[in-house]
GROMACS .gro file of C-alpha atoms in nm:
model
  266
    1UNK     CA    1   0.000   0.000   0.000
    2UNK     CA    2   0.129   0.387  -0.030
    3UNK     CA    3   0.099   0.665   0.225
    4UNK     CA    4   0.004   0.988   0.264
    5UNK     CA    5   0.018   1.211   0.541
    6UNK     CA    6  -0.279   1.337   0.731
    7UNK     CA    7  -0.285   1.707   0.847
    8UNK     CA    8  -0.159   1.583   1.201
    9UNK     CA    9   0.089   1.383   1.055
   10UNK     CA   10  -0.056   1.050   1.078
   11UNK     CA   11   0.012   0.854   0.809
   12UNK     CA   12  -0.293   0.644   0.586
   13UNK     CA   13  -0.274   0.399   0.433
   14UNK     CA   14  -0.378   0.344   0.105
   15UNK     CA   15  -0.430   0.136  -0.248
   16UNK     CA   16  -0.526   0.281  -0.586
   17UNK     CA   17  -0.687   0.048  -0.863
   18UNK     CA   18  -0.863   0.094  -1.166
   19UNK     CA   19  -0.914   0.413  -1.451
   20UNK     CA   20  -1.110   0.664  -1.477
   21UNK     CA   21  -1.318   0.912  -1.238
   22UNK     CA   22  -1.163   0.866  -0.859
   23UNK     CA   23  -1.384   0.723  -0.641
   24UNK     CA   24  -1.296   0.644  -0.295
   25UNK     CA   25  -1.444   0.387  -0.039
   26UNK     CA   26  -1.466   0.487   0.333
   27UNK     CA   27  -1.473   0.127   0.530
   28UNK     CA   28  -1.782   0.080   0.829
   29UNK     CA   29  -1.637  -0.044   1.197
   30UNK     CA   30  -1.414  -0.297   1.235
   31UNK     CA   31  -1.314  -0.292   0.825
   32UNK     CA   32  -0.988  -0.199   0.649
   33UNK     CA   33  -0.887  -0.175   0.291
   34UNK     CA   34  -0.899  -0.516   0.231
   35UNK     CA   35  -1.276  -0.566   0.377
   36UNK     CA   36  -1.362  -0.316   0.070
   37UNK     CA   37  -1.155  -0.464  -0.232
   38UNK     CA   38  -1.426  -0.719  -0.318
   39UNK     CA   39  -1.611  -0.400  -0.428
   40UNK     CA   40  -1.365  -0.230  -0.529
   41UNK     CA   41  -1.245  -0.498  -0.776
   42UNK     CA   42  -1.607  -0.482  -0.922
   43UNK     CA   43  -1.565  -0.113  -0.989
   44UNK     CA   44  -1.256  -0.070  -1.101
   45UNK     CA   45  -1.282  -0.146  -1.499
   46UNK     CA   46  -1.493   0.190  -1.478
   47UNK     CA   47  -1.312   0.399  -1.191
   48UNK     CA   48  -0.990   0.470  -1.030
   49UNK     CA   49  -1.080   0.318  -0.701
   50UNK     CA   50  -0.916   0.415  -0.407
   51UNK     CA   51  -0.944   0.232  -0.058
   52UNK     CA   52  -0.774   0.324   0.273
   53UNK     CA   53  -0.710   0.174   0.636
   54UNK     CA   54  -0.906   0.459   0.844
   55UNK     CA   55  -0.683   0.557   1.143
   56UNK     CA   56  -0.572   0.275   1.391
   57UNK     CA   57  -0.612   0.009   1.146
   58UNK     CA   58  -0.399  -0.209   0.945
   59UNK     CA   59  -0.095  -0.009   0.791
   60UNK     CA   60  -0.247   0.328   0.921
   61UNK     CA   61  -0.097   0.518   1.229
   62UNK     CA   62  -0.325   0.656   1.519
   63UNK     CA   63  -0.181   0.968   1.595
   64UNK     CA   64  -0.422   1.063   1.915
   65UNK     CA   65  -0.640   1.230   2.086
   66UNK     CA   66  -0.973   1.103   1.858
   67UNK     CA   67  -1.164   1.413   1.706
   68UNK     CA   68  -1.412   1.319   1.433
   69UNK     CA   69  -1.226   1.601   1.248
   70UNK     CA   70  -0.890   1.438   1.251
   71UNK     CA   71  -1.061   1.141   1.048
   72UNK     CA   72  -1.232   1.404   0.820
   73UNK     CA   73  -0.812   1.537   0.776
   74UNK     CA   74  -0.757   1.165   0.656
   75UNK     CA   75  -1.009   1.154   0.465
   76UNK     CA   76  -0.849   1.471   0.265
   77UNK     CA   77  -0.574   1.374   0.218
   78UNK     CA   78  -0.668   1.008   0.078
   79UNK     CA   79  -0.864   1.252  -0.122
   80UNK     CA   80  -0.549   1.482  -0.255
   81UNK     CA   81  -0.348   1.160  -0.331
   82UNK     CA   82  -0.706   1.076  -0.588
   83UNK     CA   83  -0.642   1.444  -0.767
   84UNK     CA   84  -0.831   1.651  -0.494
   85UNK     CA   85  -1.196   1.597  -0.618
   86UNK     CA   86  -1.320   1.222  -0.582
   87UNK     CA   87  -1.672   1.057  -0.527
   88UNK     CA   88  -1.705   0.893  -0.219
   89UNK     CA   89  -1.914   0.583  -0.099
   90UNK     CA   90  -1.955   0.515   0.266
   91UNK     CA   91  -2.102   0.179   0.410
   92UNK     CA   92  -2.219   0.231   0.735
   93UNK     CA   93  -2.049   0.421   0.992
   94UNK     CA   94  -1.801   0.515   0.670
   95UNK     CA   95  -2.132   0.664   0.560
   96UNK     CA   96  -2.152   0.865   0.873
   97UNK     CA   97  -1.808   0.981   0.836
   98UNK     CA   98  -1.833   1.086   0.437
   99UNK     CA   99  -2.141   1.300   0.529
  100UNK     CA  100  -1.918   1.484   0.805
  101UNK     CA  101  -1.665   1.498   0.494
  102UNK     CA  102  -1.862   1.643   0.296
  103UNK     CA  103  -2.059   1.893   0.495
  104UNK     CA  104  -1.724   1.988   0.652
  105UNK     CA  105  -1.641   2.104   0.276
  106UNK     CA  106  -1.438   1.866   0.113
  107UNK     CA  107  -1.466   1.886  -0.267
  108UNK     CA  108  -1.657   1.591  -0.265
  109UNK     CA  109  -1.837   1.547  -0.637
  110UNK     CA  110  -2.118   1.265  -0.554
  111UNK     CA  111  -2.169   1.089  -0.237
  112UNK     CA  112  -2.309   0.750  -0.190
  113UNK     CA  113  -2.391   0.560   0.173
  114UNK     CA  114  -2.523   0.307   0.297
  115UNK     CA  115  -2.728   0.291   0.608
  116UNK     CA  116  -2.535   0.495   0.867
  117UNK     CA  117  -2.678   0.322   1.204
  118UNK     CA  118  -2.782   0.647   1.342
  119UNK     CA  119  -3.039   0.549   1.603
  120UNK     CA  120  -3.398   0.674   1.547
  121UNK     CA  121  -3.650   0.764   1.831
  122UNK     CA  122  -3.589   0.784   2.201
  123UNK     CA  123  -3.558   0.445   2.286
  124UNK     CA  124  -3.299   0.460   2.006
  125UNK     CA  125  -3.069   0.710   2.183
  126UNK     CA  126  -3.091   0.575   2.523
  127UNK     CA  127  -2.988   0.205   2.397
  128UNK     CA  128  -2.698   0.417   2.203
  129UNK     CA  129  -2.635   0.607   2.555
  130UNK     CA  130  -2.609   0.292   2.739
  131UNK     CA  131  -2.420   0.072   2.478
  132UNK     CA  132  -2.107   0.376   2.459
  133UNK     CA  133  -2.093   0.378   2.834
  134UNK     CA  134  -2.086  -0.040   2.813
  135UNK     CA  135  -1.832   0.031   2.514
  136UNK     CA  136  -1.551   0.257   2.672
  137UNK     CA  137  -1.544   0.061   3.046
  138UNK     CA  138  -1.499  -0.225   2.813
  139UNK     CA  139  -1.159  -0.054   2.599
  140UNK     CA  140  -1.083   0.108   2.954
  141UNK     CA  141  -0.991  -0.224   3.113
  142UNK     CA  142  -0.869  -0.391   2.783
  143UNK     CA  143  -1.150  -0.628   2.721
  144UNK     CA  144  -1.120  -0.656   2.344
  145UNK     CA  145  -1.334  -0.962   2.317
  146UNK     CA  146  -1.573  -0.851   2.499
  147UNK     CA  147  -1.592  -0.463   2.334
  148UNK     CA  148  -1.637  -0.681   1.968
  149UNK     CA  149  -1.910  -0.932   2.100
  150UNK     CA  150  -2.090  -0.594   2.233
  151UNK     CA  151  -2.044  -0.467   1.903
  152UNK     CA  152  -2.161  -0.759   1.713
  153UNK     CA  153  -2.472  -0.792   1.977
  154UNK     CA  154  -2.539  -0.414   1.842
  155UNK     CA  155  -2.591  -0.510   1.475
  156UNK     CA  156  -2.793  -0.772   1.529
  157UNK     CA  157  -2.590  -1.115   1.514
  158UNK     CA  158  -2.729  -1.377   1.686
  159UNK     CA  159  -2.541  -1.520   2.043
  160UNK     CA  160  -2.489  -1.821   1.899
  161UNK     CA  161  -2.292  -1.707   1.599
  162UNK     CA  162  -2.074  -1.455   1.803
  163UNK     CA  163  -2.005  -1.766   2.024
  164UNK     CA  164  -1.878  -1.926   1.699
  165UNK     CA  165  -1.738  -1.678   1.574
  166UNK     CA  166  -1.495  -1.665   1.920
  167UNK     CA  167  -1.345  -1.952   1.773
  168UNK     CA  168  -1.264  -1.875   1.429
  169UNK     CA  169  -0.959  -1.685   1.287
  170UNK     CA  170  -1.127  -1.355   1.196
  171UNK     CA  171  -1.192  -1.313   1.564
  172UNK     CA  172  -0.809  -1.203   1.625
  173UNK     CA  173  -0.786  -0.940   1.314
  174UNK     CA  174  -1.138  -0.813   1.476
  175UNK     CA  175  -1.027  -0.754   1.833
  176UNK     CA  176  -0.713  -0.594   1.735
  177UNK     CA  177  -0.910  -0.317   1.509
  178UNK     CA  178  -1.137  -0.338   1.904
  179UNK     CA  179  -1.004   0.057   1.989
  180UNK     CA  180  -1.136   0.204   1.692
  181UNK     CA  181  -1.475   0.096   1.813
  182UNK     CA  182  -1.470   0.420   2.011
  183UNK     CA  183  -1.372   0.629   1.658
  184UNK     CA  184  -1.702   0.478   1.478
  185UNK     CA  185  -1.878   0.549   1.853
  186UNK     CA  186  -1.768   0.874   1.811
  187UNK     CA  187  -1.860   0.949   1.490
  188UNK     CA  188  -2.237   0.880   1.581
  189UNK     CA  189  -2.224   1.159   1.849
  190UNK     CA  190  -2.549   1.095   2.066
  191UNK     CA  191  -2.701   0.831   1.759
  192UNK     CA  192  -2.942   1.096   1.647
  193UNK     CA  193  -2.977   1.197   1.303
  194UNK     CA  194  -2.829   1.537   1.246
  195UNK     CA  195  -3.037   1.641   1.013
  196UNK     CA  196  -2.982   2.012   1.023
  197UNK     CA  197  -2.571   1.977   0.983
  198UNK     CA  198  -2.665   1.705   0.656
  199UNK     CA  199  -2.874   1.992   0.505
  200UNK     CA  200  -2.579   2.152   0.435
  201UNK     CA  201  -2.471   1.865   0.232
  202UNK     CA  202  -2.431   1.997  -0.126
  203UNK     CA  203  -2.300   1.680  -0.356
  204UNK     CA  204  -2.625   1.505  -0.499
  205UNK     CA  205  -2.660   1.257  -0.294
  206UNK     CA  206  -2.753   0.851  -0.294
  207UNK     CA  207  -2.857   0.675   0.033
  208UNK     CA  208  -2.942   0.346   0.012
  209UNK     CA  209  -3.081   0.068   0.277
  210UNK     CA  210  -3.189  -0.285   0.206
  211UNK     CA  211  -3.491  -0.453   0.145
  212UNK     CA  212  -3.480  -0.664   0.463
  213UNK     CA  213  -3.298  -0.444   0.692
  214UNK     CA  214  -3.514  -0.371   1.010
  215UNK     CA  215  -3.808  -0.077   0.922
  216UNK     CA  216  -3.664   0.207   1.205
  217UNK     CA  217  -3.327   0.169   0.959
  218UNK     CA  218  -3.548   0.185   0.646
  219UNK     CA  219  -3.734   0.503   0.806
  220UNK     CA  220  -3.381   0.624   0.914
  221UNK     CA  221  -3.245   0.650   0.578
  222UNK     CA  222  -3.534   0.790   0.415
  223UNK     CA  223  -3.555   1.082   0.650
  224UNK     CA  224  -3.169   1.094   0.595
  225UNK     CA  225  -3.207   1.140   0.243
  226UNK     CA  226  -3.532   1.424   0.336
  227UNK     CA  227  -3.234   1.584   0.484
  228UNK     CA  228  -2.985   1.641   0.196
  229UNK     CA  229  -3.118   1.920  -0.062
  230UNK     CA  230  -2.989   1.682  -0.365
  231UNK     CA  231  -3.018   1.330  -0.231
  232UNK     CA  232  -3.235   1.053  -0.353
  233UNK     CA  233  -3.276   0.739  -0.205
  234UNK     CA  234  -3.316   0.377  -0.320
  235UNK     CA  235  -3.386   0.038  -0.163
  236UNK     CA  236  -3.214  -0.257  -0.262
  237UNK     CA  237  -3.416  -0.550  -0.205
  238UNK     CA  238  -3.302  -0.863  -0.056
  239UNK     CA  239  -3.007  -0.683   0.116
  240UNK     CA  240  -2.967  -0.663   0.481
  241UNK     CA  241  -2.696  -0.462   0.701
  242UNK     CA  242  -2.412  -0.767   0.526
  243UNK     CA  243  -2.452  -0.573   0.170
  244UNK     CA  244  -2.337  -0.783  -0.091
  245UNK     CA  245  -2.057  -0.597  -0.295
  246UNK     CA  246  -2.249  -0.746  -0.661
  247UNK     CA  247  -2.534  -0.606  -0.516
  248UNK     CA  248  -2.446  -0.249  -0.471
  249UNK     CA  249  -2.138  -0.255  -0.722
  250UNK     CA  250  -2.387  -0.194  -1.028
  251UNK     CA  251  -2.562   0.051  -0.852
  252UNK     CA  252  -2.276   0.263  -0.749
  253UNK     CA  253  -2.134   0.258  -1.096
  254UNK     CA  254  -2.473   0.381  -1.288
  255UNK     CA  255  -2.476   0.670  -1.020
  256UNK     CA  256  -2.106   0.797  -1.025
  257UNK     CA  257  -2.091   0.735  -1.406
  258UNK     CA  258  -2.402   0.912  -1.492
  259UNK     CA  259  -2.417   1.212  -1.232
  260UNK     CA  260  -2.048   1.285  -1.260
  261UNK     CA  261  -2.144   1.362  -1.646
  262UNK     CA  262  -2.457   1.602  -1.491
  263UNK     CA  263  -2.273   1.723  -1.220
  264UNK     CA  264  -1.961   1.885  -1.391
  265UNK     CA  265  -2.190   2.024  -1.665
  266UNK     CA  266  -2.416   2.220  -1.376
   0.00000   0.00000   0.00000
């Protein structure tokens, strides 16, 4: 992978692929580059993809305290190493952070996410309320395994396949990527939509949520995309919170393809 220097002078990791209009994937919790190059390899015949380990993971450095904003500087300069404009596509909490990106003012040209797990209603934000404070006594006294089960528990897998799951290799690479929990924690703030910062949210805009994910997601993203002056949204059916890269890949590419055309002749 190459490197670029954030603003702070953390260095990110990164891996460019593919020709034509730069288009760069920002990675959910507990990802890294190489959880995004299945998708990636499905859009690069059409784009110069670009994928990066977010801060604390894989080859990146973690150059500390956490601010959201720091992550915003990463995502910048991932950005300047793509030719300074670039599409962006964020799955989950990635989504979360490309909206920050882009209403913080990078020269994002179209932005694409998928569900970011802000946490609708009430009960919503006191299950969020309780599940950080479970979250950080967790990383406080190093329990790693038991910060990733609570995360897992979060997004819906089922006891029994966490248990399993304990026992298999991917458990390791997931409980050393366990601190940056807190970064994707972070990003959330309280869990609530903020609706009024996304207004300001000027790249036309795609959020998508699947078919089967549960209905307070569905009704999530659609008020998300309320939210954005020039977003749309679109459901993909049979997908759940696992997205299948062949499932969103064609997607993606008819959006960046087509709007980049509209959107640099507007």
């Amino acid at each position: 992978m190459d490197m670029t220097l954030s603003r702070d002078g953390t260095s990110i990791a990164y891996r460019r692929r593919g020709d034509g209009p730069p288009v760069v994937l920002v990675g959910g919790a507990l990802s890294t580059a190489a959880t995004e190059e299945p998708l990636a390899a499905l859009l690069a015949p059409r784009f110069t993809v670009v994928t990066y380990d977010r801060r604390g993971r894989g080859a990146s450095g973690d150059g500390g305290p956490y601010a959201v904003r720091r992550e915003v500087e990463d995502l910048a300069a991932v950005m300047s190493r793509a030719g300074g404009r670039a599409s962006l596509f964020g799955m989950l909490s990635g989504g979360a952070l490309a909206l920050e990106a882009q209403a913080s003012g990078l020269p994002v040209d179209l932005l694409a996410v998928y569900e970011p797990p802000y946490s609708p209603g009430a009960a919503g934000l006191l299950y969020k309320s309780r599940c950080t404070a479970r979250l950080h006594r967790m990383l406080s006294i190093g329990d790693r395994d038991g910060a990733v089960a609570l995360y897992m528990s979060q997004t819906g897998v089922p006891e029994t396949t966490i248990a399993r799951m304990r026992h298999a290799p991917v458990w390791a690479g997931l409980k050393a990527l366990a601190h940056t929990l807190a970064y994707d924690d972070a990003l959330l703030g309280n869990g609530a939509l903020p609706a009024g910062r996304f207004s300001s949210v000027t790249a036309r805009t795609l959020v998508v949520s699947g078919g089967f994910s549960p209905t307070p997601m569905r009704e999530m993203t659609h008020a998300l995309a309320a939210a954005i002056p020039r977003a749309r949204h679109r459901t993909l059916t049979g997908q759940t919170r696992e997205l299948a890269p062949q499932a969103i890949a064609p997607v993606l590419a008819d959006f960046f393809a087509r709007d980049v055309i509209a959107h640099r002749a507007s």
